[in-house]
């Protein structure tokens, strides 16, 4: 059995929620390994919609679900999201949900700082979700973060908070803001500790024990590889690593445990927030993709920018994440278009290139080079076999495979779990 890592191969919003839910039926353990509650997943099961941000999708299936050390955890959001799912009938207990004891926490001061920076009149706007993710990761790297395990040691918590505030209050003084008292942060944490501490565990040990026992482990990525802090469209990226390699570092399970990397790939391209987008369409087609694809953020409500499929970007993320095969989603959004374009290369300052440059300036200057394919009039929605797909739709899928250098392992034809064409079962690869 191959343990599977699911990653987004674009800028996120590729439809990972459905695919992870579909795969979780075959998995024994589902793991979140990076990010925070800034990336939403929507699951639709028997007509019921479940919206998740921080909690692993496996909970809805009743599978052992793990939040790894690579995730930054907002304890108050954790409690609120857990209550919302419980109200929908989802059973959540320490027997089915574990959180790494060394996971860093998101505090109110992180959320406030995130918003202040985005609202600043000067400097670069990244387009964050204002949920404190970036500042929390900064404190982790700066070795001053409050971690979940710290809540279990109330007698030593105050000195850790004071150390954290030495940095944050200096920032606040520089911005002309009121300083924060250590007591207020202490109360913020101790008021919630009893609700989150029962879920704490040594996640690295839990996962290794499960691996040795032959359990099938599914690593659930959030966001997309193009938002990776190293390999994405920097600086318009998130604050964590979103490529497949983070599954090992962000969970404590060694990289040799990973057997298959599934890249979730939308049949066109979308992006939320600021940053370069070579194939963006600010025209009738772009609006058509947005409306038919219902391109609005699950948790943020932000409209997504839309454009044609960019094979240059996906081909690059296939390499940086070691993607074995892709799950192609939202093919049905292209139904009815007379022509469909695919970006096969870029023009940069008069020269043709086949990669996304690392330079912010060059990323803004690249122009897409398109190939045009014939569209199809019949619907692909709800198809459960290749035979049910229009011939031109199959041609489009095969062309994408050729361009990106990775085969289609799954093809999703609607938000419903059953509307999936399975080519390769990643757990059996």
Tab-separated table of C-alpha atoms in Angstrom:
chain	number	residue	atom	x	y	z
A	1	UNK	CA	0.000	0.000	0.000
A	2	UNK	CA	1.287	3.465	-0.918
A	3	UNK	CA	0.839	6.371	1.489
A	4	UNK	CA	-0.482	9.311	-0.523
A	5	UNK	CA	0.249	13.043	-0.444
A	6	UNK	CA	-2.372	15.322	-1.983
A	7	UNK	CA	-1.141	18.727	-3.149
A	8	UNK	CA	-2.672	21.506	-5.199
A	9	UNK	CA	-0.728	21.962	-8.421
A	10	UNK	CA	-1.829	25.561	-9.011
A	11	UNK	CA	-2.651	28.476	-6.662
A	12	UNK	CA	-5.109	26.494	-4.565
A	13	UNK	CA	-8.891	26.098	-4.890
A	14	UNK	CA	-8.393	23.138	-7.242
A	15	UNK	CA	-11.035	20.991	-5.565
A	16	UNK	CA	-8.866	19.166	-3.038
A	17	UNK	CA	-11.713	18.809	-0.540
A	18	UNK	CA	-13.739	16.414	-2.676
A	19	UNK	CA	-10.703	14.398	-3.740
A	20	UNK	CA	-9.396	14.090	-0.193
A	21	UNK	CA	-12.840	13.024	0.969
A	22	UNK	CA	-13.044	10.496	-1.873
A	23	UNK	CA	-9.599	9.103	-0.994
A	24	UNK	CA	-10.293	9.115	2.736
A	25	UNK	CA	-12.746	6.267	2.196
A	26	UNK	CA	-9.695	4.189	1.285
A	27	UNK	CA	-7.401	5.678	3.947
A	28	UNK	CA	-7.011	4.802	7.607
A	29	UNK	CA	-5.415	8.105	8.670
A	30	UNK	CA	-5.748	11.630	7.240
A	31	UNK	CA	-3.054	14.224	8.063
A	32	UNK	CA	-2.881	18.020	7.708
A	33	UNK	CA	0.774	19.038	7.444
A	34	UNK	CA	0.981	22.798	6.759
A	35	UNK	CA	-0.937	26.074	6.713
A	36	UNK	CA	-3.649	27.155	9.077
A	37	UNK	CA	-7.336	27.983	8.824
A	38	UNK	CA	-6.708	30.163	5.778
A	39	UNK	CA	-7.427	27.412	3.241
A	40	UNK	CA	-10.983	26.108	2.977
A	41	UNK	CA	-12.209	22.721	1.776
A	42	UNK	CA	-15.806	21.999	0.891
A	43	UNK	CA	-17.102	18.433	1.048
A	44	UNK	CA	-20.481	17.511	-0.420
A	45	UNK	CA	-21.756	14.165	0.875
A	46	UNK	CA	-25.307	12.987	0.157
A	47	UNK	CA	-26.258	16.572	-0.595
A	48	UNK	CA	-24.870	17.902	2.695
A	49	UNK	CA	-22.107	20.497	2.485
A	50	UNK	CA	-19.318	20.491	5.071
A	51	UNK	CA	-16.938	23.444	5.134
A	52	UNK	CA	-13.576	22.878	6.753
A	53	UNK	CA	-10.637	25.217	7.240
A	54	UNK	CA	-8.373	23.814	9.941
A	55	UNK	CA	-9.727	20.347	10.657
A	56	UNK	CA	-8.741	17.426	8.399
A	57	UNK	CA	-11.358	16.220	5.924
A	58	UNK	CA	-11.095	12.673	7.270
A	59	UNK	CA	-13.187	13.647	10.291
A	60	UNK	CA	-16.337	13.622	8.198
A	61	UNK	CA	-15.517	10.004	7.288
A	62	UNK	CA	-14.835	9.091	10.909
A	63	UNK	CA	-11.178	8.338	10.138
A	64	UNK	CA	-8.289	9.077	12.477
A	65	UNK	CA	-7.424	12.677	11.643
A	66	UNK	CA	-4.165	14.377	12.530
A	67	UNK	CA	-3.043	18.021	12.622
A	68	UNK	CA	0.722	17.953	12.259
A	69	UNK	CA	3.458	20.168	13.637
A	70	UNK	CA	3.698	22.044	10.322
A	71	UNK	CA	0.254	23.579	10.897
A	72	UNK	CA	-0.243	26.819	12.835
A	73	UNK	CA	-3.300	26.389	15.052
A	74	UNK	CA	-5.715	29.081	16.155
A	75	UNK	CA	-7.184	27.459	19.299
A	76	UNK	CA	-10.308	29.609	19.307
A	77	UNK	CA	-11.023	28.843	15.668
A	78	UNK	CA	-10.369	25.167	16.392
A	79	UNK	CA	-13.076	25.110	19.047
A	80	UNK	CA	-15.535	27.042	16.844
A	81	UNK	CA	-15.002	24.827	13.791
A	82	UNK	CA	-15.290	21.692	15.909
A	83	UNK	CA	-18.603	22.918	17.340
A	84	UNK	CA	-19.924	23.666	13.853
A	85	UNK	CA	-19.114	20.176	12.585
A	86	UNK	CA	-20.537	18.542	15.692
A	87	UNK	CA	-23.773	20.448	15.067
A	88	UNK	CA	-23.864	18.740	11.645
A	89	UNK	CA	-23.593	15.339	13.297
A	90	UNK	CA	-19.840	14.762	12.924
A	91	UNK	CA	-18.352	12.891	15.876
A	92	UNK	CA	-15.151	14.528	17.123
A	93	UNK	CA	-13.282	13.016	20.056
A	94	UNK	CA	-9.605	12.506	20.963
A	95	UNK	CA	-9.988	8.983	19.603
A	96	UNK	CA	-10.448	10.330	16.054
A	97	UNK	CA	-8.573	13.654	16.198
A	98	UNK	CA	-4.997	14.335	17.324
A	99	UNK	CA	-3.001	17.577	17.257
A	100	UNK	CA	0.778	17.705	17.405
A	101	UNK	CA	1.972	18.902	20.784
A	102	UNK	CA	4.690	20.946	19.041
A	103	UNK	CA	2.268	22.820	16.751
A	104	UNK	CA	2.622	26.638	17.037
A	105	UNK	CA	-0.423	28.663	18.060
A	106	UNK	CA	-2.043	31.658	16.352
A	107	UNK	CA	-2.930	34.382	18.842
A	108	UNK	CA	-5.088	37.490	18.613
A	109	UNK	CA	-1.963	39.627	18.258
A	110	UNK	CA	-1.061	37.686	15.091
A	111	UNK	CA	-4.470	38.346	13.540
A	112	UNK	CA	-4.277	42.030	14.398
A	113	UNK	CA	-0.769	42.410	12.975
A	114	UNK	CA	-1.794	40.605	9.787
A	115	UNK	CA	-4.641	43.048	9.197
A	116	UNK	CA	-2.574	46.128	10.014
A	117	UNK	CA	0.033	45.176	7.454
A	118	UNK	CA	-2.546	44.553	4.738
A	119	UNK	CA	-4.214	47.898	5.447
A	120	UNK	CA	-0.968	49.844	5.393
A	121	UNK	CA	-0.817	52.511	2.704
A	122	UNK	CA	2.819	51.762	1.952
A	123	UNK	CA	4.613	48.516	1.157
A	124	UNK	CA	3.630	45.458	-0.851
A	125	UNK	CA	0.123	44.064	-0.516
A	126	UNK	CA	0.238	40.268	-0.517
A	127	UNK	CA	-3.495	39.647	-0.272
A	128	UNK	CA	-3.458	37.550	2.906
A	129	UNK	CA	-6.596	36.222	4.584
A	130	UNK	CA	-5.830	38.386	7.654
A	131	UNK	CA	-6.066	35.359	9.935
A	132	UNK	CA	-2.631	35.679	11.493
A	133	UNK	CA	-0.997	32.832	9.594
A	134	UNK	CA	2.075	34.741	8.416
A	135	UNK	CA	2.906	36.418	11.738
A	136	UNK	CA	2.491	33.064	13.531
A	137	UNK	CA	5.006	31.433	11.191
A	138	UNK	CA	7.358	34.374	11.723
A	139	UNK	CA	7.305	33.712	15.455
A	140	UNK	CA	7.905	30.011	14.861
A	141	UNK	CA	11.002	30.710	12.781
A	142	UNK	CA	12.046	33.407	15.267
A	143	UNK	CA	11.913	30.756	18.053
A	144	UNK	CA	9.498	32.716	20.190
A	145	UNK	CA	6.200	30.962	19.347
A	146	UNK	CA	3.786	29.665	21.946
A	147	UNK	CA	3.210	26.009	21.112
A	148	UNK	CA	0.300	23.790	22.032
A	149	UNK	CA	2.330	21.848	24.603
A	150	UNK	CA	3.017	25.109	26.450
A	151	UNK	CA	-0.634	25.246	27.497
A	152	UNK	CA	-0.083	22.093	29.542
A	153	UNK	CA	2.580	23.863	31.616
A	154	UNK	CA	0.755	26.888	33.069
A	155	UNK	CA	3.533	27.541	35.582
A	156	UNK	CA	6.003	28.352	32.775
A	157	UNK	CA	3.577	29.945	30.332
A	158	UNK	CA	3.909	33.552	31.490
A	159	UNK	CA	7.699	33.835	30.874
A	160	UNK	CA	7.161	32.502	27.346
A	161	UNK	CA	4.446	35.094	26.702
A	162	UNK	CA	6.684	37.874	28.021
A	163	UNK	CA	9.458	36.746	25.688
A	164	UNK	CA	7.020	36.802	22.757
A	165	UNK	CA	5.806	40.291	23.696
A	166	UNK	CA	9.341	41.667	23.829
A	167	UNK	CA	9.249	41.351	20.048
A	168	UNK	CA	5.610	42.232	19.394
A	169	UNK	CA	5.404	45.247	21.658
A	170	UNK	CA	8.512	46.656	20.024
A	171	UNK	CA	6.722	46.327	16.671
A	172	UNK	CA	3.597	47.931	18.073
A	173	UNK	CA	5.529	50.878	19.501
A	174	UNK	CA	7.059	51.426	16.097
A	175	UNK	CA	3.607	51.479	14.516
A	176	UNK	CA	2.161	53.776	17.165
A	177	UNK	CA	-0.094	51.072	18.633
A	178	UNK	CA	-0.973	50.327	22.227
A	179	UNK	CA	1.201	47.654	23.802
A	180	UNK	CA	-0.311	44.299	24.767
A	181	UNK	CA	-0.224	43.048	28.333
A	182	UNK	CA	1.119	39.601	29.095
A	183	UNK	CA	-1.865	38.981	31.338
A	184	UNK	CA	-4.352	39.451	28.483
A	185	UNK	CA	-2.556	36.856	26.336
A	186	UNK	CA	-2.306	34.531	29.320
A	187	UNK	CA	-6.070	34.730	29.833
A	188	UNK	CA	-6.675	34.262	26.111
A	189	UNK	CA	-4.764	30.974	26.213
A	190	UNK	CA	-5.797	29.580	29.590
A	191	UNK	CA	-9.476	30.170	28.813
A	192	UNK	CA	-9.301	27.749	25.892
A	193	UNK	CA	-6.629	25.284	27.067
A	194	UNK	CA	-9.041	22.754	28.572
A	195	UNK	CA	-10.912	22.432	25.260
A	196	UNK	CA	-7.910	21.759	23.029
A	197	UNK	CA	-5.406	19.961	25.279
A	198	UNK	CA	-7.312	16.630	25.309
A	199	UNK	CA	-6.536	16.300	21.585
A	200	UNK	CA	-2.775	16.784	22.046
A	201	UNK	CA	-0.414	13.929	21.172
A	202	UNK	CA	3.059	13.040	19.922
A	203	UNK	CA	1.916	12.936	16.328
A	204	UNK	CA	5.254	11.709	14.967
A	205	UNK	CA	4.937	8.615	17.169
A	206	UNK	CA	1.280	8.029	16.292
A	207	UNK	CA	2.011	8.147	12.559
A	208	UNK	CA	5.063	5.901	12.767
A	209	UNK	CA	3.084	3.314	14.744
A	210	UNK	CA	0.307	3.449	12.157
A	211	UNK	CA	2.805	3.104	9.312
A	212	UNK	CA	4.405	0.062	10.903
A	213	UNK	CA	0.978	-1.495	11.351
A	214	UNK	CA	0.321	-1.150	7.607
A	215	UNK	CA	-2.204	1.699	7.810
A	216	UNK	CA	-2.891	3.729	4.672
A	217	UNK	CA	-1.993	7.344	5.414
A	218	UNK	CA	-3.355	10.264	3.407
A	219	UNK	CA	-1.550	13.612	3.699
A	220	UNK	CA	-3.991	16.424	2.994
A	221	UNK	CA	-2.383	19.486	1.456
A	222	UNK	CA	-3.934	22.937	1.645
A	223	UNK	CA	-3.597	25.832	-0.813
A	224	UNK	CA	-1.408	25.139	-3.863
A	225	UNK	CA	2.220	24.550	-4.811
A	226	UNK	CA	2.408	27.947	-6.536
A	227	UNK	CA	1.878	29.550	-3.114
A	228	UNK	CA	4.901	27.725	-1.685
A	229	UNK	CA	7.207	30.057	0.221
A	230	UNK	CA	10.212	28.820	-1.751
A	231	UNK	CA	8.848	27.610	-5.080
A	232	UNK	CA	5.813	29.839	-5.617
A	233	UNK	CA	5.236	33.323	-7.027
A	234	UNK	CA	7.248	34.972	-4.254
A	235	UNK	CA	6.509	37.291	-2.493
A	236	UNK	CA	2.842	36.690	-3.364
A	237	UNK	CA	2.847	33.380	-1.527
A	238	UNK	CA	1.771	31.891	1.765
A	239	UNK	CA	4.059	31.595	4.787
A	240	UNK	CA	4.551	27.826	4.697
A	241	UNK	CA	5.865	25.250	2.274
A	242	UNK	CA	2.972	23.819	0.267
A	243	UNK	CA	4.883	21.360	-1.929
A	244	UNK	CA	4.679	17.612	-1.300
A	245	UNK	CA	8.006	17.443	0.538
A	246	UNK	CA	6.439	19.347	3.435
A	247	UNK	CA	4.261	16.313	4.221
A	248	UNK	CA	7.254	14.686	5.897
A	249	UNK	CA	8.625	17.741	7.714
A	250	UNK	CA	5.162	18.938	8.753
A	251	UNK	CA	4.064	15.642	10.263
A	252	UNK	CA	7.229	14.081	11.660
A	253	UNK	CA	6.964	10.990	9.475
A	254	UNK	CA	10.045	10.374	7.352
A	255	UNK	CA	10.002	10.962	3.561
A	256	UNK	CA	10.520	7.275	2.784
A	257	UNK	CA	6.946	6.683	3.993
A	258	UNK	CA	5.521	8.620	1.034
A	259	UNK	CA	4.627	6.450	-1.934
A	260	UNK	CA	2.392	8.511	-4.260
A	261	UNK	CA	1.944	12.252	-4.840
A	262	UNK	CA	-1.417	13.239	-6.305
A	263	UNK	CA	-1.580	16.743	-7.763
A	264	UNK	CA	-5.079	18.214	-7.753
A	265	UNK	CA	-5.376	20.217	-10.964
A	266	UNK	CA	-8.231	22.402	-12.158
A	267	UNK	CA	-9.068	22.212	-15.884
A	268	UNK	CA	-8.546	25.986	-16.043
A	269	UNK	CA	-6.670	28.344	-13.700
A	270	UNK	CA	-7.791	30.494	-10.779
A	271	UNK	CA	-6.077	32.667	-8.233
A	272	UNK	CA	-7.183	34.549	-5.103
A	273	UNK	CA	-5.430	37.677	-3.920
A	274	UNK	CA	-2.553	39.636	-5.382
A	275	UNK	CA	0.303	38.473	-7.565
A	276	UNK	CA	1.137	37.519	-11.160
A	277	UNK	CA	-1.339	35.546	-13.256
A	278	UNK	CA	-0.133	35.231	-16.875
A	279	UNK	CA	-3.322	33.586	-18.184
A	280	UNK	CA	-5.841	35.779	-16.384
A	281	UNK	CA	-8.933	36.646	-18.436
A	282	UNK	CA	-10.616	39.969	-17.760
A	283	UNK	CA	-13.310	39.406	-20.367
A	284	UNK	CA	-16.543	37.510	-21.016
A	285	UNK	CA	-14.804	34.126	-20.905
A	286	UNK	CA	-13.203	34.948	-17.561
A	287	UNK	CA	-16.575	35.948	-16.155
A	288	UNK	CA	-18.132	32.773	-17.592
A	289	UNK	CA	-15.554	30.605	-15.790
A	290	UNK	CA	-16.139	32.507	-12.547
A	291	UNK	CA	-19.924	32.180	-12.671
A	292	UNK	CA	-20.199	28.587	-13.908
A	293	UNK	CA	-17.318	27.452	-11.681
A	294	UNK	CA	-18.746	29.301	-8.654
A	295	UNK	CA	-15.316	30.768	-8.042
A	296	UNK	CA	-15.681	32.287	-4.591
A	297	UNK	CA	-13.465	31.413	-1.607
A	298	UNK	CA	-14.992	28.885	0.807
A	299	UNK	CA	-13.934	30.670	3.992
A	300	UNK	CA	-13.034	34.157	2.836
A	301	UNK	CA	-15.821	34.828	0.335
A	302	UNK	CA	-13.270	36.470	-1.954
A	303	UNK	CA	-13.862	36.278	-5.697
A	304	UNK	CA	-11.271	34.250	-7.602
A	305	UNK	CA	-9.486	35.521	-10.679
A	306	UNK	CA	-9.958	33.147	-13.628
A	307	UNK	CA	-8.043	32.232	-16.764
A	308	UNK	CA	-7.099	29.484	-19.206
A	309	UNK	CA	-5.148	26.383	-18.201
A	310	UNK	CA	-1.460	27.175	-17.747
A	311	UNK	CA	0.586	24.082	-18.618
A	312	UNK	CA	3.857	25.909	-17.916
A	313	UNK	CA	2.982	26.370	-14.263
A	314	UNK	CA	1.596	22.885	-13.723
A	315	UNK	CA	4.541	21.271	-15.498
A	316	UNK	CA	6.811	23.112	-13.065
A	317	UNK	CA	4.862	22.039	-9.964
A	318	UNK	CA	4.857	18.444	-11.231
A	319	UNK	CA	8.628	18.660	-10.859
A	320	UNK	CA	8.887	20.613	-7.591
A	321	UNK	CA	6.383	18.332	-5.837
A	322	UNK	CA	7.359	15.089	-7.542
A	323	UNK	CA	3.771	14.598	-8.675
A	324	UNK	CA	3.065	11.004	-9.716
A	325	UNK	CA	-0.347	11.641	-11.257
A	326	UNK	CA	-3.015	14.333	-11.269
A	327	UNK	CA	-6.671	14.511	-10.336
A	328	UNK	CA	-8.266	16.773	-12.930
A	329	UNK	CA	-11.248	18.733	-11.626
A	330	UNK	CA	-13.979	21.047	-12.938
A	331	UNK	CA	-13.759	19.869	-16.534
A	332	UNK	CA	-17.516	20.460	-16.775
A	333	UNK	CA	-16.996	24.234	-16.366
A	334	UNK	CA	-15.554	24.235	-19.898
A	335	UNK	CA	-18.684	22.584	-21.360
A	336	UNK	CA	-20.238	24.612	-24.171
A	337	UNK	CA	-17.215	26.734	-25.051
A	338	UNK	CA	-16.552	26.803	-28.801
A	339	UNK	CA	-12.805	27.209	-28.343
A	340	UNK	CA	-10.523	26.435	-25.423
A	341	UNK	CA	-7.024	27.815	-25.088
A	342	UNK	CA	-4.074	26.283	-23.266
A	343	UNK	CA	-0.900	28.145	-22.338
A	344	UNK	CA	2.043	26.117	-23.661
A	345	UNK	CA	4.872	28.601	-23.074
A	346	UNK	CA	5.742	32.175	-22.172
A	347	UNK	CA	7.275	35.103	-23.982
A	348	UNK	CA	9.662	37.108	-21.823
A	349	UNK	CA	11.269	40.238	-23.276
A	350	UNK	CA	11.027	38.827	-26.809
A	351	UNK	CA	12.282	35.323	-25.990
A	352	UNK	CA	10.286	32.133	-25.519
A	353	UNK	CA	10.750	30.323	-22.188
A	354	UNK	CA	9.216	27.151	-20.733
A	355	UNK	CA	9.265	27.986	-17.007
A	356	UNK	CA	8.075	30.560	-14.488
A	357	UNK	CA	10.977	32.878	-13.588
A	358	UNK	CA	11.855	33.367	-9.923
A	359	UNK	CA	12.088	37.163	-10.307
A	360	UNK	CA	9.038	39.173	-9.279
A	361	UNK	CA	9.629	41.576	-12.156
A	362	UNK	CA	9.986	38.834	-14.752
A	363	UNK	CA	6.868	37.074	-13.455
A	364	UNK	CA	4.913	40.269	-14.058
A	365	UNK	CA	6.284	40.619	-17.611
A	366	UNK	CA	5.746	37.119	-18.990
A	367	UNK	CA	3.084	36.792	-21.679
A	368	UNK	CA	1.259	33.523	-22.389
A	369	UNK	CA	1.695	31.636	-25.650
A	370	UNK	CA	-1.526	29.790	-26.426
A	371	UNK	CA	-2.596	26.781	-28.428
A	372	UNK	CA	-6.292	26.725	-29.360
A	373	UNK	CA	-8.376	23.559	-29.193
A	374	UNK	CA	-11.900	22.886	-30.366
A	375	UNK	CA	-14.445	22.886	-27.560
A	376	UNK	CA	-17.403	20.568	-27.032
A	377	UNK	CA	-21.142	21.094	-26.791
A	378	UNK	CA	-22.151	17.966	-24.862
A	379	UNK	CA	-21.873	17.914	-21.079
A	380	UNK	CA	-19.174	16.209	-19.062
A	381	UNK	CA	-20.969	16.829	-15.761
A	382	UNK	CA	-21.619	13.642	-13.807
A	383	UNK	CA	-19.686	11.357	-16.169
A	384	UNK	CA	-18.341	8.235	-14.451
A	385	UNK	CA	-16.499	6.621	-17.361
A	386	UNK	CA	-14.374	7.775	-20.280
A	387	UNK	CA	-17.077	6.545	-22.665
A	388	UNK	CA	-19.482	9.154	-21.290
A	389	UNK	CA	-17.162	12.040	-22.160
A	390	UNK	CA	-17.345	13.967	-25.462
A	391	UNK	CA	-14.474	13.096	-27.807
A	392	UNK	CA	-13.091	16.662	-27.710
A	393	UNK	CA	-13.098	16.618	-23.922
A	394	UNK	CA	-11.016	13.451	-23.943
A	395	UNK	CA	-8.669	15.088	-26.463
A	396	UNK	CA	-8.303	18.083	-24.140
A	397	UNK	CA	-7.442	15.854	-21.179
A	398	UNK	CA	-4.874	13.882	-23.186
A	399	UNK	CA	-3.265	17.107	-24.405
A	400	UNK	CA	-2.908	18.351	-20.836
A	401	UNK	CA	-1.260	15.081	-19.812
A	402	UNK	CA	1.242	15.448	-22.640
A	403	UNK	CA	2.045	19.070	-21.807
A	404	UNK	CA	2.580	18.661	-18.064
A	405	UNK	CA	4.343	15.311	-18.140
A	406	UNK	CA	2.009	13.548	-15.717
A	407	UNK	CA	-0.959	11.215	-16.283
A	408	UNK	CA	-4.512	11.725	-15.090
A	409	UNK	CA	-5.122	9.341	-12.203
A	410	UNK	CA	-8.613	10.628	-11.375
A	411	UNK	CA	-11.085	12.792	-13.245
A	412	UNK	CA	-13.709	14.648	-11.225
A	413	UNK	CA	-16.859	15.622	-13.115
A	414	UNK	CA	-18.935	17.268	-10.361
A	415	UNK	CA	-18.703	18.164	-6.653
A	416	UNK	CA	-20.446	14.866	-5.786
A	417	UNK	CA	-18.090	12.174	-4.536
A	418	UNK	CA	-19.437	9.451	-6.824
A	419	UNK	CA	-18.916	11.516	-9.984
A	420	UNK	CA	-15.280	10.481	-10.346
A	421	UNK	CA	-13.529	8.494	-13.054
A	422	UNK	CA	-10.784	6.384	-11.493
A	423	UNK	CA	-7.812	5.552	-13.695
A	424	UNK	CA	-5.291	4.682	-10.996
A	425	UNK	CA	-5.952	4.098	-7.298
A	426	UNK	CA	-3.062	6.005	-5.624
A	427	UNK	CA	-3.170	3.703	-2.599
A	428	UNK	CA	-2.588	0.681	-4.833
A	429	UNK	CA	0.103	2.221	-7.040
